[in-house]
Short mmCIF file of C-alpha atoms (C1' of nucleotides) in Angstrom, two decimals:
data_model
loop_
_atom_site.label_atom_id
_atom_site.label_comp_id
_atom_site.label_asym_id
_atom_site.label_seq_id
_atom_site.Cartn_x
_atom_site.Cartn_y
_atom_site.Cartn_z
CA UNK A 30 111.96 163.33 76.53
CA UNK A 31 112.39 166.78 75.06
CA UNK A 32 112.13 167.31 71.37
CA UNK A 33 115.04 169.52 71.29
CA UNK A 34 117.37 167.58 72.91
CA UNK A 35 120.03 166.14 70.58
CA UNK A 36 120.35 162.48 70.84
CA UNK A 37 123.63 160.60 71.34
CA UNK A 38 124.20 156.96 70.85
CA UNK A 39 127.42 155.10 71.88
CA UNK A 40 128.60 151.21 72.48
CA UNK A 41 131.38 149.41 74.29
CA UNK A 42 132.17 145.87 73.34
CA UNK A 43 131.51 143.62 76.32
CA UNK A 44 135.15 143.14 77.46
CA UNK A 45 134.20 143.03 81.19
CA UNK A 46 135.18 145.15 83.91
CA UNK A 47 136.31 148.61 82.65
CA UNK A 48 139.95 149.43 82.89
CA UNK A 49 141.64 152.90 82.95
CA UNK A 50 141.35 153.27 79.19
CA UNK A 51 137.80 152.61 79.08
CA UNK A 52 137.03 155.14 81.82
CA UNK A 53 139.03 157.95 80.65
CA UNK A 54 138.53 157.53 76.96
CA UNK A 55 135.01 156.88 76.99
CA UNK A 56 133.14 156.78 80.24
CA UNK A 57 134.06 160.00 81.79
CA UNK A 58 132.40 161.69 78.46
CA UNK A 59 129.49 159.64 78.52
CA UNK A 60 128.56 160.74 82.11
CA UNK A 61 129.32 164.34 81.07
CA UNK A 62 126.95 163.72 77.76
CA UNK A 63 124.05 162.47 79.77
CA UNK A 64 123.28 165.45 81.66
CA UNK A 65 122.84 167.73 78.35
CA UNK A 66 121.65 164.87 75.59
CA UNK A 67 119.51 162.38 75.26
CA UNK A 68 121.81 159.36 75.50
CA UNK A 69 121.36 155.83 74.44
CA UNK A 70 124.35 153.91 75.92
CA UNK A 71 124.73 150.32 74.86
CA UNK A 72 126.96 147.04 75.31
CA UNK A 73 127.53 145.72 71.61
CA UNK A 74 127.17 142.01 72.22
CA UNK A 75 126.67 141.50 68.34
CA UNK A 76 129.79 143.22 67.55
CA UNK A 77 131.66 141.23 69.81
CA UNK A 78 130.90 138.39 67.54
CA UNK A 79 132.29 139.75 64.26
CA UNK A 80 135.72 138.46 65.21
CA UNK A 81 136.90 135.20 66.66
CA UNK A 82 138.23 135.55 70.24
CA UNK A 83 141.76 136.19 70.97
CA UNK A 84 142.86 133.95 73.71
CA UNK A 85 139.85 133.42 76.20
CA UNK A 86 138.10 136.85 74.91
CA UNK A 87 134.68 136.82 73.51
CA UNK A 88 134.39 136.31 69.96
CA UNK A 89 131.87 134.18 67.62
CA UNK A 90 133.60 130.71 68.40
CA UNK A 91 133.70 131.10 72.08
CA UNK A 92 130.89 133.17 73.77
CA UNK A 93 131.24 131.52 77.28
CA UNK A 94 132.44 134.76 78.93
CA UNK A 95 129.56 137.03 77.23
CA UNK A 96 126.85 137.20 79.97
CA UNK A 97 129.40 137.69 82.75
CA UNK A 98 131.44 140.40 80.68
CA UNK A 99 128.24 142.27 80.23
CA UNK A 100 127.47 142.43 83.61
CA UNK A 101 130.64 143.35 85.04
CA UNK A 102 130.71 146.14 82.44
CA UNK A 103 127.16 147.50 83.28
CA UNK A 104 128.16 147.42 87.14
CA UNK A 105 131.34 149.49 86.16
CA UNK A 106 129.49 151.81 83.96
CA UNK A 107 126.64 152.62 86.85
CA UNK A 108 129.20 152.43 89.77
CA UNK A 109 131.49 155.02 87.57
CA UNK A 110 128.50 157.47 87.52
CA UNK A 111 126.28 156.40 84.50
CA UNK A 112 122.96 157.27 85.89
CA UNK A 113 119.45 155.03 84.32
CA UNK A 114 117.43 157.95 85.23
CA UNK A 115 119.51 160.47 82.99
CA UNK A 116 120.42 157.79 80.14
CA UNK A 117 119.26 154.72 78.66
CA UNK A 118 121.20 151.73 79.60
CA UNK A 119 120.73 148.60 77.70
CA UNK A 120 122.34 145.52 75.74
CA UNK A 121 122.48 145.79 71.86
CA UNK A 122 120.84 142.52 71.08
CA UNK A 123 118.00 143.13 73.33
CA UNK A 124 116.49 145.29 70.70
CA UNK A 125 116.13 142.91 67.96
CA UNK A 126 114.52 145.90 65.80
CA UNK A 127 118.03 147.01 65.23
CA UNK A 128 118.85 143.65 63.64
CA UNK A 129 116.24 144.07 61.35
CA UNK A 130 117.01 147.53 60.29
CA UNK A 131 120.43 146.13 60.04
CA UNK A 132 119.29 143.68 57.29
CA UNK A 133 117.31 146.54 55.41
CA UNK A 134 120.23 148.69 55.44
CA UNK A 135 122.49 146.06 54.15
CA UNK A 136 120.40 145.81 51.29
CA UNK A 137 121.40 149.56 50.27
CA UNK A 138 125.12 149.47 51.53
CA UNK A 139 127.47 149.26 48.34
CA UNK A 140 130.05 146.74 49.00
CA UNK A 141 132.67 149.21 47.95
CA UNK A 142 132.17 151.24 50.91
CA UNK A 143 133.01 148.14 53.16
CA UNK A 144 135.79 146.79 51.50
CA UNK A 145 137.29 150.18 51.34
CA UNK A 146 136.82 150.94 55.10
CA UNK A 147 140.21 151.37 56.42
CA UNK A 148 139.09 150.19 60.18
CA UNK A 149 138.25 146.73 58.03
CA UNK A 150 141.66 146.73 56.81
CA UNK A 151 143.74 147.57 59.75
CA UNK A 152 141.24 145.02 61.71
CA UNK A 153 142.60 142.40 59.42
CA UNK A 154 146.14 143.24 59.70
CA UNK A 155 146.43 144.18 63.55
CA UNK A 156 144.43 141.22 64.57
CA UNK A 157 145.84 138.85 62.06
CA UNK A 158 142.41 137.80 60.79
CA UNK A 159 143.03 135.43 58.08
CA UNK A 160 139.70 134.29 57.59
CA UNK A 161 137.11 137.37 57.83
CA UNK A 162 133.59 136.80 58.05
CA UNK A 163 130.65 138.21 56.24
CA UNK A 164 129.61 139.90 59.86
CA UNK A 165 133.00 141.64 60.13
CA UNK A 166 132.66 143.30 56.78
CA UNK A 167 129.06 144.50 57.57
CA UNK A 168 130.08 145.76 60.91
CA UNK A 169 129.87 149.30 59.77
CA UNK A 170 126.32 148.61 58.66
CA UNK A 171 125.45 147.14 61.92
CA UNK A 172 126.83 150.06 63.59
CA UNK A 173 124.76 152.33 61.28
CA UNK A 174 121.63 150.48 62.44
CA UNK A 175 122.73 151.28 65.97
CA UNK A 176 122.95 154.99 65.54
CA UNK A 177 119.99 155.21 63.34
CA UNK A 178 117.71 153.13 64.90
CA UNK A 179 117.53 155.80 67.68
CA UNK A 180 118.14 158.46 65.30
CA UNK A 181 121.52 159.51 67.00
CA UNK A 182 122.80 163.05 65.94
CA UNK A 183 125.98 162.57 67.63
CA UNK A 184 128.39 159.59 68.28
CA UNK A 185 131.09 160.25 70.67
CA UNK A 186 134.03 157.74 69.47
CA UNK A 187 137.80 157.87 69.54
CA UNK A 188 139.73 158.91 66.14
CA UNK A 189 140.24 155.07 65.30
CA UNK A 190 136.29 154.84 64.98
CA UNK A 191 135.81 157.70 63.01
CA UNK A 192 135.69 156.33 59.64
CA UNK A 193 132.67 154.15 60.77
CA UNK A 194 130.71 157.01 61.68
CA UNK A 195 131.16 158.70 58.42
CA UNK A 196 130.14 155.44 56.76
CA UNK A 197 127.18 155.35 58.95
CA UNK A 198 126.23 159.06 57.73
CA UNK A 199 126.84 157.92 54.26
CA UNK A 200 124.43 154.94 54.67
CA UNK A 201 121.58 157.64 56.25
CA UNK A 202 121.99 159.97 53.49
CA UNK A 203 121.96 157.26 50.64
CA UNK A 204 118.87 155.94 52.53
CA UNK A 205 117.09 159.42 52.91
CA UNK A 206 118.23 159.74 48.97
CA UNK A 207 116.93 156.85 47.48
CA UNK A 208 113.59 156.84 49.31
CA UNK A 209 113.31 160.79 49.11
CA UNK A 210 112.45 160.88 52.50
CA UNK A 211 114.31 162.37 55.55
CA UNK A 212 113.92 159.30 58.08
CA UNK A 213 117.60 159.57 59.66
CA UNK A 214 119.70 162.63 60.81
CA UNK A 215 122.85 162.44 59.53
CA UNK A 216 124.95 161.29 62.51
CA UNK A 217 128.12 163.16 63.50
CA UNK A 218 131.11 162.44 65.33
CA UNK A 219 131.59 164.15 68.57
CA UNK A 220 135.25 164.75 68.98
CA UNK A 221 136.28 165.45 72.56
CA UNK A 222 139.90 165.63 73.93
CA UNK A 223 140.43 162.67 76.03
CA UNK A 224 143.58 162.01 77.75
CA UNK A 225 145.77 159.15 76.29
CA UNK A 226 145.80 156.36 78.69
CA UNK A 227 149.37 154.19 78.09
CA UNK A 228 149.12 150.59 79.16
CA UNK A 229 151.39 149.61 81.93
CA UNK A 230 154.23 148.26 79.92
CA UNK A 231 154.75 150.81 77.15
CA UNK A 232 153.78 154.53 77.16
CA UNK A 233 153.49 154.28 73.42
CA UNK A 234 151.07 151.76 73.80
CA UNK A 235 147.18 151.91 74.72
CA UNK A 236 145.90 150.27 77.57
CA UNK A 237 144.20 147.34 76.63
CA UNK A 238 142.42 144.12 77.82
CA UNK A 239 143.98 141.93 75.21
CA UNK A 240 147.19 143.31 75.72
CA UNK A 241 147.11 142.55 79.61
CA UNK A 242 148.68 146.01 80.29
CA UNK A 243 145.56 147.32 82.12
CA UNK A 244 144.56 148.07 85.71
CA UNK A 245 140.72 147.58 85.91
CA UNK A 246 138.01 148.48 88.69
CA UNK A 247 137.60 145.05 89.26
CA UNK A 248 140.92 144.76 90.55
CA UNK A 249 142.08 144.76 94.40
CA UNK A 250 144.21 147.60 95.93
CA UNK A 251 146.88 145.14 96.11
CA UNK A 252 146.53 143.69 92.38
CA UNK A 253 146.65 147.66 91.52
CA UNK A 254 149.66 148.06 93.55
CA UNK A 255 151.45 144.81 91.64
CA UNK A 256 150.43 146.22 88.54
CA UNK A 257 152.10 149.70 89.38
CA UNK A 258 155.18 147.87 90.29
CA UNK A 259 155.57 146.49 87.16
CA UNK A 260 155.27 149.59 85.26
CA UNK A 261 157.74 150.19 82.65
CA UNK A 262 160.20 153.08 83.52
CA UNK A 263 163.02 155.21 82.36
CA UNK A 264 165.59 152.50 81.19
CA UNK A 265 168.47 154.95 81.95
CA UNK A 266 167.77 155.76 85.41
CA UNK A 267 169.66 152.59 86.94
CA UNK A 268 170.16 153.95 90.62
CA UNK A 269 167.67 155.99 92.51
CA UNK A 270 169.90 158.99 92.37
CA UNK A 271 170.21 159.19 88.44
CA UNK A 272 168.47 161.93 86.35
CA UNK A 273 165.26 160.30 85.00
CA UNK A 274 163.25 161.18 81.88
CA UNK A 275 159.80 161.36 82.94
CA UNK A 276 158.11 161.74 79.68
CA UNK A 277 159.15 158.10 78.50
CA UNK A 278 157.79 156.75 82.05
CA UNK A 279 154.49 155.36 82.43
CA UNK A 280 154.54 155.84 86.04
CA UNK A 281 154.61 159.73 85.44
CA UNK A 282 151.93 159.27 82.61
CA UNK A 283 149.66 158.16 85.38
CA UNK A 284 150.81 160.80 87.96
CA UNK A 285 149.67 163.62 85.40
CA UNK A 286 146.40 161.69 86.00
CA UNK A 287 146.18 160.80 89.64
CA UNK A 288 148.44 162.91 91.26
CA UNK A 289 147.97 166.63 89.41
CA UNK A 290 148.68 168.58 92.06
CA UNK A 291 152.06 167.19 92.73
CA UNK A 292 152.86 166.76 89.08
CA UNK A 293 155.33 169.23 88.76
CA UNK A 294 157.44 168.27 91.75
CA UNK A 295 157.29 164.77 90.43
CA UNK A 296 158.74 165.88 87.58
CA UNK A 297 161.44 167.92 89.02
CA UNK A 298 162.13 165.55 91.66
CA UNK A 299 162.47 162.54 89.04
CA UNK A 300 164.88 164.98 86.71
CA UNK A 301 167.18 166.02 89.23
CA UNK A 302 167.53 162.29 90.81
CA UNK A 303 166.21 162.81 94.03
CA UNK A 304 163.10 160.51 93.52
CA UNK A 305 163.44 156.85 93.29
CA UNK A 306 161.08 154.91 91.05
CA UNK A 307 159.93 152.77 93.96
CA UNK A 308 159.21 155.55 95.84
CA UNK A 309 157.30 157.29 92.90
CA UNK A 310 155.26 153.91 92.28
CA UNK A 311 154.12 153.55 95.52
CA UNK A 312 152.92 156.96 95.65
CA UNK A 313 150.90 156.44 92.58
CA UNK A 314 149.34 153.54 93.84
CA UNK A 315 148.35 155.24 96.84
CA UNK A 316 146.63 158.09 94.85
CA UNK A 317 145.10 155.94 92.39
CA UNK A 318 143.59 153.50 94.77
CA UNK A 319 142.33 156.29 96.94
CA UNK A 320 140.86 157.94 93.68
CA UNK A 321 139.22 154.55 92.73
CA UNK A 322 138.04 153.52 96.06
CA UNK A 323 134.47 155.43 95.93
CA UNK A 324 134.01 153.43 92.27
CA UNK A 325 135.24 150.34 93.61
CA UNK A 326 132.89 150.37 96.62
CA UNK A 327 130.15 150.95 94.72
CA UNK A 328 131.21 148.17 92.37
CA UNK A 329 131.33 145.92 95.30
CA UNK A 330 127.79 146.79 96.52
CA UNK A 331 126.21 146.42 92.82
CA UNK A 332 127.62 143.09 92.41
CA UNK A 333 125.28 141.67 95.31
CA UNK A 334 122.21 143.39 93.31
CA UNK A 335 122.15 141.43 90.42
CA UNK A 336 118.41 141.99 90.39
CA UNK A 337 118.68 145.74 90.05
CA UNK A 338 121.45 145.44 87.25
CA UNK A 339 119.06 143.42 85.11
CA UNK A 340 116.25 145.71 85.86
CA UNK A 341 118.17 148.48 84.64
CA UNK A 342 119.11 146.77 81.48
CA UNK A 343 115.56 145.37 80.89
CA UNK A 344 113.79 148.90 81.52
CA UNK A 345 116.70 150.27 79.14
CA UNK A 346 115.73 147.79 76.61
CA UNK A 347 112.28 148.38 76.75
CA UNK A 348 112.49 152.20 76.41
CA UNK A 349 115.12 151.56 73.77
CA UNK A 350 112.94 149.22 71.88
CA UNK A 351 109.81 151.63 71.78
CA UNK A 352 112.07 154.30 69.92
CA UNK A 353 113.62 151.50 67.71
CA UNK A 354 110.20 150.15 66.55
CA UNK A 355 108.99 153.60 65.86
CA UNK A 356 111.98 154.12 63.70
CA UNK A 357 111.84 150.87 61.93
CA UNK A 358 108.23 151.20 61.16
CA UNK A 359 109.18 154.60 59.39
CA UNK A 360 111.45 152.59 57.53
CA UNK A 361 109.59 149.95 56.54
CA UNK A 362 107.05 152.30 55.47
CA UNK A 363 109.09 154.39 52.94
CA UNK A 364 110.33 150.82 51.67
CA UNK A 365 106.62 149.75 51.04
CA UNK A 366 107.39 146.75 53.52
CA UNK A 367 104.35 147.48 55.88
CA UNK A 368 101.94 144.74 56.20
CA UNK A 369 98.11 145.14 55.23
CA UNK A 370 96.64 143.32 57.99
"C1'" A B 82 127.57 117.72 46.17
"C1'" G B 83 132.87 116.67 44.40
"C1'" G B 84 138.15 117.76 44.28
"C1'" C B 85 142.66 119.33 46.72
"C1'" C B 86 145.13 121.41 51.06
"C1'" U B 87 146.05 121.84 56.57
"C1'" G B 88 145.17 120.45 61.65
"C1'" U B 89 152.01 119.35 66.59
"C1'" A B 90 153.25 124.13 73.49
"C1'" G B 91 149.21 130.43 73.97
"C1'" C B 92 151.73 131.90 68.88
"C1'" U B 93 155.44 130.85 64.79
"C1'" C B 94 157.61 126.46 63.27
"C1'" U B 95 161.48 121.92 62.93
"C1'" A B 96 161.34 116.45 64.15
"C1'" A B 97 165.09 112.00 56.39
"C1'" C B 98 163.62 106.42 55.03
"C1'" G B 99 158.08 104.79 60.48
"C1'" G B 100 162.91 104.32 65.48
"C1'" C B 101 165.83 107.05 71.93
"C1'" U B 102 161.97 110.60 76.98
"C1'" A B 103 158.33 115.08 70.29
"C1'" G B 104 162.14 119.55 70.26
"C1'" A B 105 163.26 125.14 69.19
"C1'" G B 106 162.18 130.44 68.76
"C1'" C B 107 158.85 134.33 70.92
"C1'" A B 108 155.38 134.54 75.01
"C1'" C B 109 154.61 133.56 80.19
"C1'" C B 110 156.02 132.15 85.43
"C1'" U B 111 160.23 132.19 89.07
"C1'" G B 112 165.33 133.48 90.67
"C1'" A B 113 170.08 136.80 90.18
"C1'" C B 114 171.08 141.61 88.96
"C1'" U B 115 168.65 146.61 89.54
"C1'" C B 116 166.03 151.98 94.31
"C1'" C B 117 161.47 149.43 90.84
"C1'" A B 118 160.25 148.25 85.80
"C1'" A B 119 162.92 146.98 81.32
"C1'" A B 120 167.62 145.05 79.52
"C1'" U B 121 170.60 140.68 80.22
"C1'" C B 122 171.75 136.26 82.59
"C1'" A B 123 170.12 131.45 84.93
"C1'" G B 124 165.81 128.32 85.57
"C1'" G B 125 160.91 126.27 85.13
"C1'" G B 126 155.72 125.09 83.58
"C1'" G B 127 153.44 123.81 79.55
"C1'" G B 128 151.73 118.67 74.51
"C1'" U B 129 146.34 112.42 74.94
"C1'" U B 130 150.87 115.36 67.71
"C1'" G B 131 142.43 117.38 66.19
"C1'" G B 132 139.17 112.61 67.74
"C1'" G B 133 138.51 107.50 67.29
"C1'" G B 134 140.05 102.98 65.21
"C1'" G B 135 143.98 100.04 62.23
"C1'" U B 136 148.83 98.14 60.23
"C1'" U B 137 153.76 97.59 63.07
"C1'" C B 138 158.42 95.10 67.67
"C1'" A B 139 157.61 100.38 67.08
"C1'" A B 140 153.19 106.18 64.67
"C1'" A B 141 153.19 112.98 64.83
"C1'" U B 142 154.89 109.99 60.36
"C1'" C B 143 151.16 104.71 56.88
"C1'" C B 144 145.71 103.29 56.20
"C1'" C B 145 140.33 103.98 57.45
"C1'" U B 146 137.08 107.21 59.53
"C1'" C B 147 135.00 111.22 61.84
"C1'" C B 148 135.71 116.52 63.35
"C1'" A B 149 137.35 121.46 62.39
"C1'" G B 150 139.07 124.96 59.06
"C1'" G B 151 141.18 126.83 54.16
"C1'" C B 152 141.25 126.82 48.35
"C1'" C B 153 138.72 125.35 44.12
"C1'" U B 154 134.60 123.41 40.64
"C1'" G B 155 129.43 122.36 40.47
"C1'" C B 156 124.39 122.94 42.20
"C1'" C B 157 120.40 126.26 44.11
"C1'" A B 158 118.79 131.36 44.91
#
RNA sequence: AGGCCUGUAGCUCUAACGGCUAGAGCACCUGACUCCAAAUCAGGGGGUUGGGGGUUCAAAUCCCUCCAGGCCUGCCA
């Protein structure tokens, strides 16, 4: 591990097989970053317990699908191009030092910071959480522990997570200040341009597992086709020959991603009424399935190699744990918590 | 630990005094219409009314008990 390399930390909630939103929103970025940085990528299983599960999703009251979700997600990370030789891949809870760091950080995290946290408030509103738990309020502190345990410099996250990283920086700064030691680097958001991936039902909505408007790597080509067929299109284009408005059309949004070379033609044909939505969808399905095929083939292969997957997670956890242990002992040192014997 | 409140379809709720096969909206699925999707129309699935016991000819409704959750008070830290 070279000293000069900056450290990246980032996590994903264990929601199972990746969908296109995850892939373009995060994974592609992660893959690029693993080349230049020391990267810690982990599955945040603890974070998935901060809320109740919605429907059959994982939450604190329903952890049934947790292990399978973790497995499917790691398979997709690797099938998609994360290389365990280039980055450290593991499960958050496999490094218990993070929990201890979380505890210590919680002692110095002002309650007001957490209560004021806009993401927390949105969470309560958007997910209609009537009875928030202690764990949910403390989410940013846990995230801070995730970053700081590995002394992360940069955190590649979306705009919605920006305030959390800012909180992590505040907590790190407060710790350094209180104990007059520069234990933690101050983590920064690494903003990157990511294409917005709409849901299959609405260009203005995000693709998400809970909304059910997604296409995942685990889906078959047929399933993908079915989901493309059900995509929302221009409501004023009733007949095949009507002039369409591609900018409000989900199918077109995906042509921009999977059919880049033909996108101007697609737009023109749609606008002038020489292209029907059915043809347009069929073409998209063909392009998308073609693009996803190598990853899907790889994921099928990996699914047969459970040992390999668990070995990757296990050696990832070992590597991460070493780093976290070193950080923690430093932390305990400055807080005078180190055992004499 | 005590007091009070809540529990009915995936979600929000209705079902007077105990009384017909526990209903509706949204969501979901199917069909019709559409190049498709959406919208619209038609149809459909879905419930041991939180569990158990009791009273009664008859319980979602009344009683007991347990479970889960919430609010308040107390106690401890």
